[in-house]
Amino acid sequence: MKKAMEFNLTLDRDCDGLLDCDPWPCGNQFYGDWHWEGAATHCNGYWLAALEMAERMAEAYGDTAFAHVCRTWFALGQKTLEEKLWNGDNYLLWNDTATGKKCDTILSNQLSGQYLAGLHGLGDVFPKDRVKTVLETVKNRVVPLSKHGVRNAIKPDGTVDTDGKLQSTGIFTGETVCLAATYAYAGDKKTADECASMLMDNIIFGQRVEWDLPNNVDPETGKVTWGNDFYQVMVLWSLATALSGRSIEEYCAPGGLVDRIMQAAK
């Protein structure tokens, strides 16, 4: 784990606490077919959540020095993310201060790190007021645009960003579920249910591919545009945890749900 975290630090080229995307054409982030540069919100939400996880793990093993390193990088990265990427009512997709280029496309699941923090019972990755503002922006400007799930992204003027092909124009099934869980952890269970329900209704009743889960569907028709037998959608199982307002730490702790199930099985 330490070696993995130390490797990630090599991607922070300007030592500002945020990881930087590799130059095209070899994208080193989840939306790998979509050109991102410099610091990206989606990637660095994951990074900050990972730092929190690593800090807790280091403390559990008595490695106070590494826990301090993780805590220091988290504080710096969280501060820099606000300075580099906040854009008024949501975060920039990415910002490369070295070149002056940036992208203000609104990514629906830009708060992915916040979802992970909730799932693992960690502290907030993004400030609470920012989380509320971003989720309102996505709910008002992106969620209504499809009845088959939540579009991956939309430009501020309402047009579609075609730079990432299906990755910017379509609906990533797993990302819609992660967004739904983010709403749940933020206390908006109604929107969480709406996002997840329309996605799964389309997959199961519309496309009838419940045993051959897709990666991407068309926002207009709901038809599968990419992927089959994609286990990414199994993140749906975490939604129940999010809707309960709990973390997997609570379920897995001594005396928690897992222990109780095991005792009942005996």
PDB file of N, CA, C and O in Angstrom, residues 187-232:
ATOM      1  N   GLY A 187     -27.696  13.037   2.174  1.00  0.00           N
ATOM      2  CA  GLY A 187     -29.019  13.176   2.776  1.00  0.00           C
ATOM      3  C   GLY A 187     -30.168  13.322   1.798  1.00  0.00           C
ATOM      4  O   GLY A 187     -31.325  13.440   2.205  1.00  0.00           O
ATOM      5  N   ASP A 188     -29.873  13.295   0.483  1.00  0.00           N
ATOM      6  CA  ASP A 188     -30.921  13.444  -0.530  1.00  0.00           C
ATOM      7  C   ASP A 188     -31.273  12.061  -1.085  1.00  0.00           C
ATOM      8  O   ASP A 188     -30.879  11.691  -2.201  1.00  0.00           O
ATOM      9  N   LYS A 189     -32.017  11.294  -0.310  1.00  0.00           N
ATOM     10  CA  LYS A 189     -32.336   9.929  -0.712  1.00  0.00           C
ATOM     11  C   LYS A 189     -33.324   9.892  -1.883  1.00  0.00           C
ATOM     12  O   LYS A 189     -33.349   8.937  -2.652  1.00  0.00           O
ATOM     13  N   LYS A 190     -34.136  10.923  -2.015  1.00  0.00           N
ATOM     14  CA  LYS A 190     -35.096  10.978  -3.119  1.00  0.00           C
ATOM     15  C   LYS A 190     -34.371  11.011  -4.465  1.00  0.00           C
ATOM     16  O   LYS A 190     -34.710  10.253  -5.387  1.00  0.00           O
ATOM     17  N   THR A 191     -33.369  11.890  -4.594  1.00  0.00           N
ATOM     18  CA  THR A 191     -32.618  11.964  -5.845  1.00  0.00           C
ATOM     19  C   THR A 191     -31.775  10.715  -6.038  1.00  0.00           C
ATOM     20  O   THR A 191     -31.602  10.242  -7.169  1.00  0.00           O
ATOM     21  N   ALA A 192     -31.252  10.169  -4.947  1.00  0.00           N
ATOM     22  CA  ALA A 192     -30.482   8.923  -5.031  1.00  0.00           C
ATOM     23  C   ALA A 192     -31.340   7.827  -5.641  1.00  0.00           C
ATOM     24  O   ALA A 192     -30.903   7.110  -6.553  1.00  0.00           O
ATOM     25  N   ASP A 193     -32.556   7.697  -5.155  1.00  0.00           N
ATOM     26  CA  ASP A 193     -33.472   6.680  -5.655  1.00  0.00           C
ATOM     27  C   ASP A 193     -33.835   6.932  -7.115  1.00  0.00           C
ATOM     28  O   ASP A 193     -33.896   6.011  -7.935  1.00  0.00           O
ATOM     29  N   GLU A 194     -34.055   8.197  -7.454  1.00  0.00           N
ATOM     30  CA  GLU A 194     -34.421   8.549  -8.833  1.00  0.00           C
ATOM     31  C   GLU A 194     -33.311   8.164  -9.814  1.00  0.00           C
ATOM     32  O   GLU A 194     -33.575   7.560 -10.859  1.00  0.00           O
ATOM     33  N   CYS A 195     -32.088   8.509  -9.479  1.00  0.00           N
ATOM     34  CA  CYS A 195     -30.959   8.234 -10.377  1.00  0.00           C
ATOM     35  C   CYS A 195     -30.755   6.733 -10.581  1.00  0.00           C
ATOM     36  O   CYS A 195     -30.615   6.251 -11.713  1.00  0.00           O
ATOM     37  N   ALA A 196     -30.719   5.993  -9.477  1.00  0.00           N
ATOM     38  CA  ALA A 196     -30.470   4.558  -9.566  1.00  0.00           C
ATOM     39  C   ALA A 196     -31.637   3.810 -10.197  1.00  0.00           C
ATOM     40  O   ALA A 196     -31.438   2.880 -10.987  1.00  0.00           O
ATOM     41  N   SER A 197     -32.865   4.226  -9.865  1.00  0.00           N
ATOM     42  CA  SER A 197     -34.043   3.514 -10.361  1.00  0.00           C
ATOM     43  C   SER A 197     -34.188   3.629 -11.871  1.00  0.00           C
ATOM     44  O   SER A 197     -34.473   2.637 -12.552  1.00  0.00           O
ATOM     45  N   MET A 198     -34.002   4.842 -12.402  1.00  0.00           N
ATOM     46  CA  MET A 198     -34.183   4.969 -13.850  1.00  0.00           C
ATOM     47  C   MET A 198     -33.095   4.213 -14.605  1.00  0.00           C
ATOM     48  O   MET A 198     -33.333   3.668 -15.686  1.00  0.00           O
ATOM     49  N   LEU A 199     -31.898   4.145 -14.033  1.00  0.00           N
ATOM     50  CA  LEU A 199     -30.822   3.380 -14.669  1.00  0.00           C
ATOM     51  C   LEU A 199     -31.154   1.894 -14.684  1.00  0.00           C
ATOM     52  O   LEU A 199     -31.103   1.241 -15.738  1.00  0.00           O
ATOM     53  N   MET A 200     -31.497   1.342 -13.515  1.00  0.00           N
ATOM     54  CA  MET A 200     -31.733  -0.094 -13.424  1.00  0.00           C
ATOM     55  C   MET A 200     -33.026  -0.501 -14.120  1.00  0.00           C
ATOM     56  O   MET A 200     -33.116  -1.608 -14.666  1.00  0.00           O
ATOM     57  N   ASP A 201     -34.033   0.368 -14.110  1.00  0.00           N
ATOM     58  CA  ASP A 201     -35.260   0.075 -14.855  1.00  0.00           C
ATOM     59  C   ASP A 201     -34.956  -0.106 -16.339  1.00  0.00           C
ATOM     60  O   ASP A 201     -35.499  -1.003 -16.996  1.00  0.00           O
ATOM     61  N   ASN A 202     -34.093   0.761 -16.859  1.00  0.00           N
ATOM     62  CA  ASN A 202     -33.737   0.648 -18.268  1.00  0.00           C
ATOM     63  C   ASN A 202     -32.945  -0.624 -18.538  1.00  0.00           C
ATOM     64  O   ASN A 202     -33.213  -1.347 -19.510  1.00  0.00           O
ATOM     65  N   ILE A 203     -31.959  -0.909 -17.684  1.00  0.00           N
ATOM     66  CA  ILE A 203     -31.116  -2.095 -17.887  1.00  0.00           C
ATOM     67  C   ILE A 203     -31.938  -3.380 -17.810  1.00  0.00           C
ATOM     68  O   ILE A 203     -31.797  -4.278 -18.649  1.00  0.00           O
ATOM     69  N   ILE A 204     -32.823  -3.459 -16.820  1.00  0.00           N
ATOM     70  CA  ILE A 204     -33.554  -4.709 -16.573  1.00  0.00           C
ATOM     71  C   ILE A 204     -34.823  -4.822 -17.422  1.00  0.00           C
ATOM     72  O   ILE A 204     -35.032  -5.824 -18.112  1.00  0.00           O
ATOM     73  N   PHE A 205     -35.662  -3.788 -17.392  1.00  0.00           N
ATOM     74  CA  PHE A 205     -36.945  -3.873 -18.091  1.00  0.00           C
ATOM     75  C   PHE A 205     -36.886  -3.336 -19.521  1.00  0.00           C
ATOM     76  O   PHE A 205     -37.591  -3.836 -20.402  1.00  0.00           O
ATOM     77  N   GLY A 206     -36.044  -2.299 -19.741  1.00  0.00           N
ATOM     78  CA  GLY A 206     -35.951  -1.731 -21.083  1.00  0.00           C
ATOM     79  C   GLY A 206     -35.076  -2.542 -22.016  1.00  0.00           C
ATOM     80  O   GLY A 206     -35.488  -2.902 -23.126  1.00  0.00           O
ATOM     81  N   GLN A 207     -33.881  -2.865 -21.559  1.00  0.00           N
ATOM     82  CA  GLN A 207     -32.928  -3.566 -22.421  1.00  0.00           C
ATOM     83  C   GLN A 207     -32.844  -5.067 -22.142  1.00  0.00           C
ATOM     84  O   GLN A 207     -32.268  -5.817 -22.923  1.00  0.00           O
ATOM     85  N   ARG A 208     -33.363  -5.484 -21.002  1.00  0.00           N
ATOM     86  CA  ARG A 208     -33.381  -6.900 -20.609  1.00  0.00           C
ATOM     87  C   ARG A 208     -31.986  -7.534 -20.618  1.00  0.00           C
ATOM     88  O   ARG A 208     -31.772  -8.615 -21.146  1.00  0.00           O
ATOM     89  N   VAL A 209     -31.047  -6.809 -20.030  1.00  0.00           N
ATOM     90  CA  VAL A 209     -29.672  -7.322 -19.959  1.00  0.00           C
ATOM     91  C   VAL A 209     -29.214  -7.406 -18.497  1.00  0.00           C
ATOM     92  O   VAL A 209     -28.073  -7.132 -18.170  1.00  0.00           O
ATOM     93  N   GLU A 210     -30.159  -7.811 -17.626  1.00  0.00           N
ATOM     94  CA  GLU A 210     -29.834  -7.863 -16.207  1.00  0.00           C
ATOM     95  C   GLU A 210     -28.741  -8.884 -15.883  1.00  0.00           C
ATOM     96  O   GLU A 210     -28.048  -8.763 -14.870  1.00  0.00           O
ATOM     97  N   TRP A 211     -28.559  -9.893 -16.736  1.00  0.00           N
ATOM     98  CA  TRP A 211     -27.504 -10.893 -16.518  1.00  0.00           C
ATOM     99  C   TRP A 211     -26.309 -10.658 -17.434  1.00  0.00           C
ATOM    100  O   TRP A 211     -25.436 -11.528 -17.557  1.00  0.00           O
ATOM    101  N   ASP A 212     -26.277  -9.541 -18.093  1.00  0.00           N
ATOM    102  CA  ASP A 212     -25.181  -9.219 -19.011  1.00  0.00           C
ATOM    103  C   ASP A 212     -24.945  -7.716 -18.967  1.00  0.00           C
ATOM    104  O   ASP A 212     -25.076  -7.005 -19.957  1.00  0.00           O
ATOM    105  N   LEU A 213     -24.634  -7.225 -17.777  1.00  0.00           N
ATOM    106  CA  LEU A 213     -24.644  -5.792 -17.491  1.00  0.00           C
ATOM    107  C   LEU A 213     -23.726  -4.979 -18.396  1.00  0.00           C
ATOM    108  O   LEU A 213     -22.561  -5.336 -18.603  1.00  0.00           O
ATOM    109  N   PRO A 214     -24.235  -3.872 -18.922  1.00  0.00           N
ATOM    110  CA  PRO A 214     -23.456  -3.034 -19.844  1.00  0.00           C
ATOM    111  C   PRO A 214     -22.604  -2.006 -19.110  1.00  0.00           C
ATOM    112  O   PRO A 214     -22.817  -1.708 -17.934  1.00  0.00           O
ATOM    113  N   ASN A 215     -21.671  -1.438 -19.845  1.00  0.00           N
ATOM    114  CA  ASN A 215     -20.798  -0.382 -19.326  1.00  0.00           C
ATOM    115  C   ASN A 215     -21.367   0.993 -19.636  1.00  0.00           C
ATOM    116  O   ASN A 215     -21.265   1.909 -18.815  1.00  0.00           O
ATOM    117  N   ASN A 216     -21.965   1.151 -20.809  1.00  0.00           N
ATOM    118  CA  ASN A 216     -22.421   2.456 -21.266  1.00  0.00           C
ATOM    119  C   ASN A 216     -23.735   2.303 -22.024  1.00  0.00           C
ATOM    120  O   ASN A 216     -23.884   1.356 -22.804  1.00  0.00           O
ATOM    121  N   VAL A 217     -24.669   3.224 -21.776  1.00  0.00           N
ATOM    122  CA  VAL A 217     -25.927   3.210 -22.524  1.00  0.00           C
ATOM    123  C   VAL A 217     -26.184   4.579 -23.128  1.00  0.00           C
ATOM    124  O   VAL A 217     -25.663   5.592 -22.655  1.00  0.00           O
ATOM    125  N   ASP A 218     -26.998   4.586 -24.165  1.00  0.00           N
ATOM    126  CA  ASP A 218     -27.322   5.824 -24.870  1.00  0.00           C
ATOM    127  C   ASP A 218     -28.335   6.638 -24.064  1.00  0.00           C
ATOM    128  O   ASP A 218     -29.376   6.115 -23.671  1.00  0.00           O
ATOM    129  N   PRO A 219     -28.064   7.922 -23.813  1.00  0.00           N
ATOM    130  CA  PRO A 219     -28.987   8.756 -23.023  1.00  0.00           C
ATOM    131  C   PRO A 219     -30.342   8.956 -23.682  1.00  0.00           C
ATOM    132  O   PRO A 219     -31.348   9.169 -22.996  1.00  0.00           O
ATOM    133  N   GLU A 220     -30.385   8.912 -25.024  1.00  0.00           N
ATOM    134  CA  GLU A 220     -31.632   9.175 -25.739  1.00  0.00           C
ATOM    135  C   GLU A 220     -32.523   7.936 -25.824  1.00  0.00           C
ATOM    136  O   GLU A 220     -33.735   8.014 -25.620  1.00  0.00           O
ATOM    137  N   THR A 221     -31.916   6.783 -26.130  1.00  0.00           N
ATOM    138  CA  THR A 221     -32.699   5.571 -26.379  1.00  0.00           C
ATOM    139  C   THR A 221     -32.597   4.540 -25.254  1.00  0.00           C
ATOM    140  O   THR A 221     -33.444   3.653 -25.158  1.00  0.00           O
ATOM    141  N   GLY A 222     -31.575   4.644 -24.446  1.00  0.00           N
ATOM    142  CA  GLY A 222     -31.347   3.651 -23.401  1.00  0.00           C
ATOM    143  C   GLY A 222     -30.649   2.403 -23.892  1.00  0.00           C
ATOM    144  O   GLY A 222     -30.301   1.516 -23.095  1.00  0.00           O
ATOM    145  N   LYS A 223     -30.410   2.316 -25.200  1.00  0.00           N
ATOM    146  CA  LYS A 223     -29.783   1.110 -25.760  1.00  0.00           C
ATOM    147  C   LYS A 223     -28.319   1.004 -25.341  1.00  0.00           C
ATOM    148  O   LYS A 223     -27.641   2.007 -25.155  1.00  0.00           O
ATOM    149  N   VAL A 224     -27.853  -0.222 -25.231  1.00  0.00           N
ATOM    150  CA  VAL A 224     -26.468  -0.475 -24.846  1.00  0.00           C
ATOM    151  C   VAL A 224     -25.538  -0.022 -25.967  1.00  0.00           C
ATOM    152  O   VAL A 224     -25.715  -0.407 -27.128  1.00  0.00           O
ATOM    153  N   THR A 225     -24.571   0.807 -25.615  1.00  0.00           N
ATOM    154  CA  THR A 225     -23.616   1.295 -26.612  1.00  0.00           C
ATOM    155  C   THR A 225     -22.220   0.694 -26.433  1.00  0.00           C
ATOM    156  O   THR A 225     -21.406   0.756 -27.339  1.00  0.00           O
ATOM    157  N   TRP A 226     -21.958   0.161 -25.251  1.00  0.00           N
ATOM    158  CA  TRP A 226     -20.635  -0.431 -25.038  1.00  0.00           C
ATOM    159  C   TRP A 226     -20.673  -1.379 -23.845  1.00  0.00           C
ATOM    160  O   TRP A 226     -21.252  -1.067 -22.814  1.00  0.00           O
ATOM    161  N   GLY A 227     -20.014  -2.521 -24.011  1.00  0.00           N
ATOM    162  CA  GLY A 227     -19.751  -3.417 -22.899  1.00  0.00           C
ATOM    163  C   GLY A 227     -20.828  -4.443 -22.619  1.00  0.00           C
ATOM    164  O   GLY A 227     -22.013  -4.196 -22.823  1.00  0.00           O
ATOM    165  N   ASN A 228     -20.386  -5.605 -22.203  1.00  0.00           N
ATOM    166  CA  ASN A 228     -21.294  -6.635 -21.718  1.00  0.00           C
ATOM    167  C   ASN A 228     -20.578  -7.393 -20.600  1.00  0.00           C
ATOM    168  O   ASN A 228     -19.343  -7.428 -20.541  1.00  0.00           O
ATOM    169  N   ASP A 229     -21.367  -7.971 -19.708  1.00  0.00           N
ATOM    170  CA  ASP A 229     -20.804  -8.672 -18.553  1.00  0.00           C
ATOM    171  C   ASP A 229     -19.845  -7.761 -17.783  1.00  0.00           C
ATOM    172  O   ASP A 229     -18.760  -8.169 -17.380  1.00  0.00           O
ATOM    173  N   PHE A 230     -20.265  -6.497 -17.593  1.00  0.00           N
ATOM    174  CA  PHE A 230     -19.426  -5.498 -16.918  1.00  0.00           C
ATOM    175  C   PHE A 230     -19.740  -5.488 -15.424  1.00  0.00           C
ATOM    176  O   PHE A 230     -20.819  -5.082 -15.012  1.00  0.00           O
ATOM    177  N   TYR A 231     -18.788  -5.909 -14.618  1.00  0.00           N
ATOM    178  CA  TYR A 231     -19.017  -6.009 -13.171  1.00  0.00           C
ATOM    179  C   TYR A 231     -19.028  -4.649 -12.477  1.00  0.00           C
ATOM    180  O   TYR A 231     -19.333  -4.560 -11.295  1.00  0.00           O
ATOM    181  N   GLN A 232     -18.714  -3.623 -13.225  1.00  0.00           N
ATOM    182  CA  GLN A 232     -18.712  -2.274 -12.652  1.00  0.00           C
ATOM    183  C   GLN A 232     -20.057  -1.925 -12.004  1.00  0.00           C
ATOM    184  O   GLN A 232     -20.102  -1.253 -10.964  1.00  0.00           O
TER     185      GLN A 232
END
